[in-house]
Coordinates of C-alpha atoms and ligand atoms in Angstrom, one line a residue:
X255 CA 51.7 -45.7 -157.4
X256 CA 51.2 -47.4 -154.1
X257 CA 53.9 -47.4 -151.5
X258 CA 54.6 -51.2 -152.2
X259 CA 54.9 -50.6 -155.9
X260 CA 57.4 -47.8 -155.4
X261 CA 59.3 -50.1 -153.1
X262 CA 59.5 -53.1 -155.5
X263 CA 60.4 -50.9 -158.5
X264 CA 63.3 -49.4 -156.5
X265 CA 64.4 -52.9 -155.4
X266 CA 64.3 -54.1 -159.0
X267 CA 66.6 -51.3 -160.0
X268 CA 69.0 -52.0 -157.2
X269 CA 69.1 -55.8 -157.7
X270 CA 69.5 -55.8 -161.4
X271 CA 72.4 -58.2 -161.3
X272 CA 70.8 -61.1 -163.2
X273 CA 70.0 -58.7 -166.0
X274 CA 73.6 -59.0 -167.0
X275 CA 73.0 -62.5 -168.3
X276 CA 71.9 -63.4 -171.8
X277 CA 70.1 -66.6 -172.8
X278 CA 72.1 -69.3 -174.4
X279 CA 71.4 -71.2 -177.6
X280 CA 70.2 -74.8 -177.2
X281 CA 72.8 -77.5 -176.8
X282 CA 73.6 -78.7 -180.4
X283 CA 73.0 -82.4 -179.5
X284 CA 69.7 -81.7 -177.7
X285 CA 68.8 -79.3 -180.6
X286 CA 69.2 -82.2 -183.1
X287 CA 66.8 -84.3 -181.0
X288 CA 64.2 -81.6 -180.8
X289 CA 64.4 -81.0 -184.6
X290 CA 63.9 -84.7 -185.1
X291 CA 61.0 -84.8 -182.7
X292 CA 59.3 -82.0 -184.5
X293 CA 59.8 -83.6 -188.0
X294 CA 56.5 -85.1 -189.2
X295 CA 58.2 -87.5 -191.6
X296 CA 57.3 -91.1 -190.4
X297 CA 60.6 -92.4 -191.7
X298 CA 62.7 -90.0 -189.6
X299 CA 65.7 -91.4 -187.7
X300 CA 67.3 -89.8 -184.7
X301 CA 71.0 -90.6 -184.7
X302 CA 71.8 -87.8 -182.3
X303 CA 71.1 -88.4 -178.7
X304 CA 73.8 -90.2 -176.7
X305 CA 71.7 -93.0 -175.1
X306 CA 71.4 -96.7 -175.9
X307 CA 68.3 -97.7 -177.8
X308 CA 67.0 -101.2 -178.4
X309 CA 65.5 -102.5 -181.7
X310 CA 62.2 -100.8 -180.8
X311 CA 63.9 -97.4 -180.2
X312 CA 63.4 -97.7 -176.5
X313 CA 66.0 -97.3 -173.7
X314 CA 64.6 -99.9 -171.3
X315 CA 65.3 -100.5 -167.6
X316 CA 67.6 -103.5 -167.3
X317 CA 65.9 -106.6 -165.8
X318 CA 68.7 -106.9 -163.3
X319 CA 68.1 -103.2 -162.3
X320 CA 64.3 -103.6 -162.0
X321 CA 64.8 -106.7 -159.7
X322 CA 67.5 -105.1 -157.6
X323 CA 65.4 -101.9 -157.3
X324 CA 62.5 -104.0 -156.0
X325 CA 64.7 -105.5 -153.4
X326 CA 66.3 -102.2 -152.4
X327 CA 62.9 -100.6 -152.0
X328 CA 61.6 -103.6 -150.0
X329 CA 64.6 -103.4 -147.6
X330 CA 64.8 -99.6 -147.3
X331 CA 64.1 -98.3 -143.9
X332 CA 65.4 -94.7 -144.1
X333 CA 66.3 -91.9 -146.5
X334 CA 69.0 -90.4 -144.3
X335 CA 72.2 -89.3 -146.2
X336 CA 74.7 -91.9 -147.3
X337 CA 78.2 -91.2 -146.1
X338 CA 80.4 -88.8 -148.1
X339 CA 82.5 -91.6 -149.7
X340 CA 79.3 -93.4 -150.6
X341 CA 77.8 -96.9 -150.7
X342 CA 80.3 -99.5 -149.8
X343 CA 78.7 -102.3 -151.7
X344 CA 78.6 -100.2 -154.8
X345 CA 82.2 -99.0 -154.5
X346 CA 83.5 -102.5 -153.7
X347 CA 81.5 -104.1 -156.5
X348 CA 82.6 -101.7 -159.2
X349 CA 86.2 -101.8 -157.9
X350 CA 86.2 -105.6 -158.4
X351 CA 84.7 -105.5 -161.8
X352 CA 86.9 -102.7 -163.1
X353 CA 90.3 -103.7 -161.8
X354 CA 89.6 -107.4 -161.2
X355 CA 89.3 -108.7 -157.6
X356 CA 92.8 -110.2 -157.7
X357 CA 94.5 -107.1 -159.1
X358 CA 97.5 -106.1 -157.0
X359 CA 96.2 -102.6 -156.5
X360 CA 93.0 -104.0 -155.0
X361 CA 94.7 -106.6 -152.8
X362 CA 97.2 -104.0 -151.7
X363 CA 94.5 -101.4 -150.8
X364 CA 96.0 -98.9 -153.2
X365 CA 92.7 -97.8 -154.7
X366 CA 91.0 -94.6 -153.5
X367 CA 87.3 -94.2 -154.4
X368 CA 84.2 -92.1 -153.8
X369 CA 80.8 -92.5 -155.2
X370 CA 79.8 -89.5 -157.4
X371 CA 76.8 -88.2 -159.3
X372 CA 77.4 -89.9 -162.6
X373 CA 80.6 -90.0 -164.6
X374 CA 80.3 -86.2 -164.9
X375 CA 80.4 -85.8 -161.1
X376 CA 83.3 -88.2 -160.9
X377 CA 85.2 -86.3 -163.5
X378 CA 84.6 -83.1 -161.5
X379 CA 85.7 -84.7 -158.2
X380 CA 88.9 -86.0 -159.9
X381 CA 89.6 -82.5 -161.3
X382 CA 89.3 -81.1 -157.8
X383 CA 91.8 -83.7 -156.5
X384 CA 94.3 -82.8 -159.2
X385 CA 94.0 -79.1 -158.4
X386 CA 94.5 -79.7 -154.6
X387 CA 97.6 -81.7 -155.4
X388 CA 98.9 -79.0 -157.8
X389 CA 97.3 -75.6 -158.2
X390 CA 98.1 -75.2 -161.9
X391 CA 97.6 -78.5 -163.7
X392 CA 97.5 -79.0 -167.5
X393 CA 94.9 -81.6 -168.6
X394 CA 95.5 -83.0 -172.1
X395 CA 92.4 -84.3 -173.9
X396 CA 92.1 -86.0 -177.2
X397 CA 91.0 -84.1 -180.3
X398 CA 88.1 -84.8 -180.7
X399 CA 86.7 -85.6 -177.2
X400 CA 83.3 -85.8 -175.5
X401 CA 81.7 -82.3 -175.9
X402 CA 81.4 -81.8 -172.1
X403 CA 85.0 -82.6 -171.2
X404 CA 86.4 -79.2 -171.9
X405 CA 83.5 -77.2 -170.3
X406 CA 83.3 -79.5 -167.2
X407 CA 87.0 -79.9 -166.5
X408 CA 88.0 -76.4 -167.7
X409 CA 85.3 -74.9 -165.4
X410 CA 86.8 -76.9 -162.5
X411 CA 90.0 -74.9 -163.1
X412 CA 92.2 -77.3 -165.1
X413 CA 94.3 -75.8 -167.9
X414 CA 92.8 -77.6 -170.9
X415 CA 95.3 -78.7 -173.6
X416 CA 94.8 -81.0 -176.6
X417 CA 96.6 -83.9 -178.2
X418 CA 95.8 -85.2 -181.7
X419 CA 93.8 -88.4 -181.7
X420 CA 91.5 -89.0 -184.7
X421 CA 91.7 -88.0 -188.3
X422 CA 88.0 -87.5 -189.3
X423 CA 88.9 -87.7 -193.0
X424 CA 90.9 -90.8 -192.9
X425 CA 88.9 -92.4 -190.1
X426 CA 92.1 -93.4 -188.3
X427 CA 93.7 -92.8 -184.9
X428 CA 96.7 -90.4 -185.4
X429 CA 98.8 -92.5 -183.1
X430 CA 102.2 -91.2 -184.1
X431 CA 101.0 -87.6 -183.6
X432 CA 99.5 -88.6 -180.3
X433 CA 102.7 -90.2 -179.1
X434 CA 104.7 -87.2 -180.3
X435 CA 102.6 -84.9 -178.1
X436 CA 102.7 -87.3 -175.1
X437 CA 106.5 -87.5 -175.4
X438 CA 106.6 -83.9 -174.6
X439 CA 104.6 -84.3 -171.4
X440 CA 106.2 -84.7 -168.0
X441 CA 105.5 -85.0 -164.2
X442 CA 102.6 -82.8 -163.2
X443 CA 100.9 -83.2 -166.6
X444 CA 97.7 -85.2 -166.7
X445 CA 96.5 -87.0 -169.9
X446 CA 92.8 -87.9 -170.2
X447 CA 92.2 -91.2 -172.0
X448 CA 88.9 -92.8 -173.1
X449 CA 88.9 -96.2 -171.5
X450 CA 86.9 -97.7 -174.3
X451 CA 84.2 -96.8 -176.9
X452 CA 85.8 -93.4 -177.6
X453 CA 83.2 -90.6 -177.5
X454 CA 82.7 -89.2 -180.2
X455 CA 84.8 -91.1 -182.7
X456 CA 84.4 -94.8 -181.8
X457 CA 88.1 -95.5 -182.4
X458 CA 89.8 -97.2 -179.5
X459 CA 93.5 -97.8 -178.9
X460 CA 94.6 -101.4 -179.5
X461 CA 96.2 -103.2 -176.5
X462 CA 99.6 -102.6 -178.1
X463 CA 98.9 -98.9 -178.4
X464 CA 97.7 -98.8 -174.7
X465 CA 101.0 -100.5 -173.8
X466 CA 102.9 -97.7 -175.6
X467 CA 100.9 -95.1 -173.7
X468 CA 101.7 -97.0 -170.5
X469 CA 105.4 -97.0 -171.3
X470 CA 105.3 -93.3 -172.1
X471 CA 103.6 -92.4 -168.8
X472 CA 106.2 -94.5 -167.0
X473 CA 109.1 -92.9 -168.8
X474 CA 107.9 -89.3 -168.9
X475 CA 106.1 -89.3 -165.5
X476 CA 102.7 -87.8 -166.6
X477 CA 99.6 -89.0 -164.9
X478 CA 96.8 -90.8 -166.9
X479 CA 93.2 -90.0 -166.1
X480 CA 91.0 -92.6 -167.7
X481 CA 87.3 -91.8 -168.4
X482 CA 85.4 -95.1 -168.5
X483 CA 81.8 -94.3 -169.4
X484 CA 81.0 -97.4 -171.6
X485 CA 82.5 -100.4 -169.6
X486 CA 81.4 -103.6 -171.3
X487 CA 79.9 -102.0 -174.4
X488 CA 83.0 -102.3 -176.6
X489 CA 84.6 -105.7 -176.6
X490 CA 83.6 -107.1 -173.2
X491 CA 84.0 -106.4 -169.4
X492 CA 87.6 -107.5 -169.2
X493 CA 88.8 -106.3 -172.6
X494 CA 87.3 -102.8 -172.1
X495 CA 89.2 -102.6 -168.7
X496 CA 92.5 -103.4 -170.4
X497 CA 93.9 -99.9 -170.4
X498 CA 92.9 -99.2 -166.7
X499 CA 94.3 -102.5 -165.5
X500 CA 97.6 -102.2 -167.4
X501 CA 98.2 -98.6 -166.3
X502 CA 97.4 -99.6 -162.7
X503 CA 99.9 -102.5 -163.0
X504 CA 102.7 -100.3 -164.3
X505 CA 102.3 -96.9 -162.7
X506 CA 102.4 -95.6 -159.2
X507 CA 99.4 -93.3 -159.7
X508 CA 96.5 -92.7 -161.9
X509 CA 92.9 -91.5 -161.9
X510 CA 89.7 -93.1 -163.3
X511 CA 86.2 -91.8 -163.6
X512 CA 83.5 -94.4 -164.0
X513 CA 80.0 -94.0 -165.2
X514 CA 77.2 -96.5 -164.6
X515 CA 74.8 -94.5 -166.8
X516 CA 75.2 -96.7 -169.9
X517 CA 76.2 -100.1 -168.7
X518 CA 73.5 -100.2 -166.0
X519 CA 71.1 -98.0 -167.9
X520 CA 70.9 -95.7 -164.8
X521 CA 71.4 -92.4 -166.6
X522 CA 69.0 -90.3 -164.5
X523 CA 70.0 -91.9 -161.3
X524 CA 73.4 -90.2 -161.6
X525 CA 75.6 -93.1 -160.6
X526 CA 79.3 -92.9 -160.9
X527 CA 82.6 -93.3 -159.2
X528 CA 85.9 -91.3 -158.9
X529 CA 88.9 -93.6 -158.4
X530 CA 92.6 -93.1 -157.8
X531 CA 95.4 -95.6 -157.8
X532 CA 98.0 -94.5 -155.3
X533 CA 101.6 -95.7 -154.7
X534 CA 100.6 -96.7 -151.2
X535 CA 97.6 -97.9 -149.2
X536 CA 98.0 -94.9 -146.9
X537 CA 98.1 -92.6 -149.9
X538 CA 94.9 -94.2 -151.3
X539 CA 93.1 -93.4 -148.0
X540 CA 94.3 -89.8 -148.3
X541 CA 92.9 -89.6 -151.8
X542 CA 89.5 -91.0 -150.6
X543 CA 89.4 -88.5 -147.7
X544 CA 90.3 -85.6 -150.0
X545 CA 87.8 -86.6 -152.7
X546 CA 85.0 -87.0 -150.1
X547 CA 85.9 -83.5 -148.9
X548 CA 85.8 -82.1 -152.4
X549 CA 82.4 -83.8 -152.9
X550 CA 81.3 -82.1 -149.6
X551 CA 82.2 -78.7 -151.0
X552 CA 80.4 -79.4 -154.3
X553 CA 77.2 -81.2 -153.4
X554 CA 77.7 -82.6 -149.9
X555 CA 76.5 -86.2 -150.3
X556 CA 76.1 -88.5 -153.3
X557 CA 72.7 -89.6 -154.5
X558 CA 71.8 -93.0 -153.1
X559 CA 69.4 -94.8 -155.3
X560 CA 71.4 -95.8 -158.4
X561 CA 74.4 -96.8 -156.3
X562 CA 72.3 -99.0 -154.0
X563 CA 70.8 -100.7 -157.1
X564 CA 74.3 -101.5 -158.5
X565 CA 75.5 -102.5 -155.1
X566 CA 72.6 -105.0 -154.8
X567 CA 73.3 -106.4 -158.3
X568 CA 77.0 -106.9 -157.7
X569 CA 76.5 -108.5 -154.3
X570 CA 74.3 -111.2 -155.9
X571 CA 75.7 -113.8 -158.2
X572 CA 72.5 -114.4 -160.2
X573 CA 71.8 -110.7 -160.6
X574 CA 75.4 -110.1 -161.7
X575 CA 75.1 -112.8 -164.3
X576 CA 71.8 -111.4 -165.5
X577 CA 73.3 -107.9 -165.7
X578 CA 76.4 -109.1 -167.6
X579 CA 74.1 -111.0 -170.1
X580 CA 72.1 -107.8 -170.6
X581 CA 75.3 -105.8 -171.2
X582 CA 76.5 -108.5 -173.7
X583 CA 73.1 -108.2 -175.6
X584 CA 73.6 -104.4 -175.9
X585 CA 77.2 -104.9 -177.0
X586 CA 76.3 -107.5 -179.6
X587 CA 73.5 -105.4 -180.9
X588 CA 75.7 -102.4 -181.3
X589 CA 78.5 -104.3 -183.0
X590 CA 76.0 -106.2 -185.2
X591 CA 74.5 -102.9 -186.3
X592 CA 78.0 -101.5 -187.1
X593 CA 78.6 -104.5 -189.4
X594 CA 75.2 -104.1 -191.0
X595 CA 75.4 -100.4 -191.5
X596 CA 78.8 -100.6 -193.1
X597 CA 77.6 -103.4 -195.4
X598 CA 74.6 -101.4 -196.4
X599 CA 76.7 -98.3 -197.0
X600 CA 79.1 -100.3 -199.1
X601 CA 76.1 -101.4 -201.3
X602 CA 74.5 -97.9 -201.4
X603 CA 77.6 -96.0 -202.2
X604 CA 79.4 -98.7 -204.2
X605 CA 82.5 -97.8 -202.2
X606 CA 84.4 -99.1 -199.2
X607 CA 84.4 -95.5 -197.8
X608 CA 82.3 -96.5 -194.7
X609 CA 83.9 -99.8 -193.9
X610 CA 85.6 -98.3 -190.9
X611 CA 82.2 -98.2 -189.1
X612 CA 82.3 -102.0 -188.6
X613 CA 85.6 -101.8 -186.8
X614 CA 84.9 -99.0 -184.4
X615 CA 83.4 -99.5 -181.0
X616 CA 80.7 -98.1 -178.7
X617 CA 77.7 -96.1 -179.8
X618 CA 79.4 -93.4 -181.8
X619 CA 81.2 -92.8 -185.1
X620 CA 81.7 -89.9 -187.4
X621 CA 80.2 -90.1 -190.9
X622 CA 82.8 -87.5 -192.0
X623 CA 80.2 -85.3 -193.7
X624 CA 80.4 -81.5 -194.1
X625 CA 78.0 -79.4 -192.1
X626 CA 76.1 -78.8 -195.4
X627 CA 75.8 -82.5 -196.0
X628 CA 74.5 -83.0 -192.5
X629 CA 71.9 -80.2 -193.1
X630 CA 70.9 -81.9 -196.4
X631 CA 70.6 -85.3 -194.7
X632 CA 68.3 -83.8 -192.1
X633 CA 66.2 -81.6 -194.3
X634 CA 65.8 -83.9 -197.3
X635 CA 65.9 -87.3 -195.7
X636 CA 64.9 -86.7 -192.0
X637 CA 68.1 -88.6 -190.9
X638 CA 69.5 -86.7 -187.9
X639 CA 73.3 -87.0 -187.0
X640 CA 74.5 -84.1 -184.8
X641 CA 76.1 -81.2 -186.8
X642 CA 79.6 -82.7 -186.5
X643 CA 78.2 -85.7 -188.4
X644 CA 78.6 -87.9 -185.3
X645 CA 76.0 -90.6 -185.2
X646 CA 74.7 -92.9 -182.5
X647 CA 74.8 -96.4 -184.0
X648 CA 72.1 -97.5 -181.5
X649 CA 69.6 -95.2 -183.4
X650 CA 69.9 -97.5 -186.4
X651 CA 67.6 -100.6 -186.5
X652 CA 67.3 -103.5 -188.8
X653 CA 64.2 -101.9 -190.3
X654 CA 65.7 -98.5 -191.0
X655 CA 69.3 -99.4 -191.8
X656 CA 68.6 -99.6 -195.6
X657 CA 66.9 -96.2 -195.5
X658 CA 69.7 -94.6 -193.5
X659 CA 72.4 -96.0 -195.8
X660 CA 70.6 -94.9 -199.0
X661 CA 70.0 -91.4 -197.4
X662 CA 73.7 -91.0 -196.6
X663 CA 74.7 -92.3 -200.0
X664 CA 72.4 -89.6 -201.5
X665 CA 74.3 -86.7 -199.9
X666 CA 77.9 -87.9 -200.3
Ligands
PMP992 N1 82.4 -89.4 -170.2 C1 82.0 -89.7 -171.4 C2 83.0 -90.0 -172.5 C3 80.7 -89.7 -171.7 O1 80.3 -90.0 -173.0 C4 79.7 -89.4 -170.7 C5 78.3 -89.4 -171.0 N2 77.8 -89.1 -172.2 C6 80.2 -89.1 -169.5 C7 81.5 -89.1 -169.2 C8 79.2 -88.7 -168.3 O2 78.4 -89.7 -168.0 P1 77.2 -89.4 -166.9 O3 76.0 -89.3 -167.6 O4 77.3 -90.7 -166.0 O5 77.6 -88.2 -166.1

């Protein structure tokens, strides 16, 4: 053994820290996509992955985004950091579209905001703010909820708790049970609500149910934290913001995390926003400075590109209209496919069992299948929901809907 070999062998023994780690199994959602990709059946259908797809199965760049991106690149003179709170045109534009330019909290300057790397980054920054305000904070999330809420927000240090939300067998919101749990919450508790297009169940609160939640937050004093990752993909830009606007009207404080991944198609550009509504304008400034400081600790500065594109779109009337039309096209396609799939399932199963799909919103619904039925659907029909039987409606097309419905009917 040479001198160097002895040295490096000794060093390896000393620094064997990473050896303590074991490899992790693949993420179940990504695992479904890989299994589908490797399936040679030409009729295969990927209903797993959580991105929008058009009728050709593509996730295209929005026209408004492509045009804004051209302008951004043509005007760009530097790549220096953006400031910790982020791009002002982006923040101002999303603030107006989310709350409404005339909303009292906007005109009063009671909104705190920082740009963040996607909705995920925004959730994490919001979690940091809650923990700075109160070292031990319970965050109540719906059962079920987006698969990354608990890992992401739990790892941030929040004490994760669960309220009943959706009955997978009956395909109904368990509103009475939800209310019962929220009635037992109080000041210092935080309740995470899906702003629209609930992921993974597709069942959204009605406006009346939102009002009840608003009344409860008001009476009991808990803080709502709204996760809005599909703004415009449910019923429309204004209707989908109902919950946020109503809570902001009624309550002194709340948090919102906003993702531009789906409604601008900017997934990989990591474009999101962490908002607070504060009782005072001064408080909102404090929130912004605290969130910018949390971001500084986590990743220093936000990524610029996606936010500059959104800022460009929202500063231009024509591009804004084009973007809104493109969001409307997505929304109408998803809602049209919901109606189509539930009709086809009615015919294929000769039951009304799947009628609920037409009334749910956003990209996701549960089929309510057992893990064995999902395995059978994948193995025998090459139709790929994720193991929980959650499907992405946007994976269905007018061409494959009949095949998907007959395949599901064959396993139920
Ligand atoms: N919240 C929910 C409910 C989501 O579904 C997602 C994305 N799947 C996010 C947050 C995170 O979005 P982003 O990709 O912008 O981080």
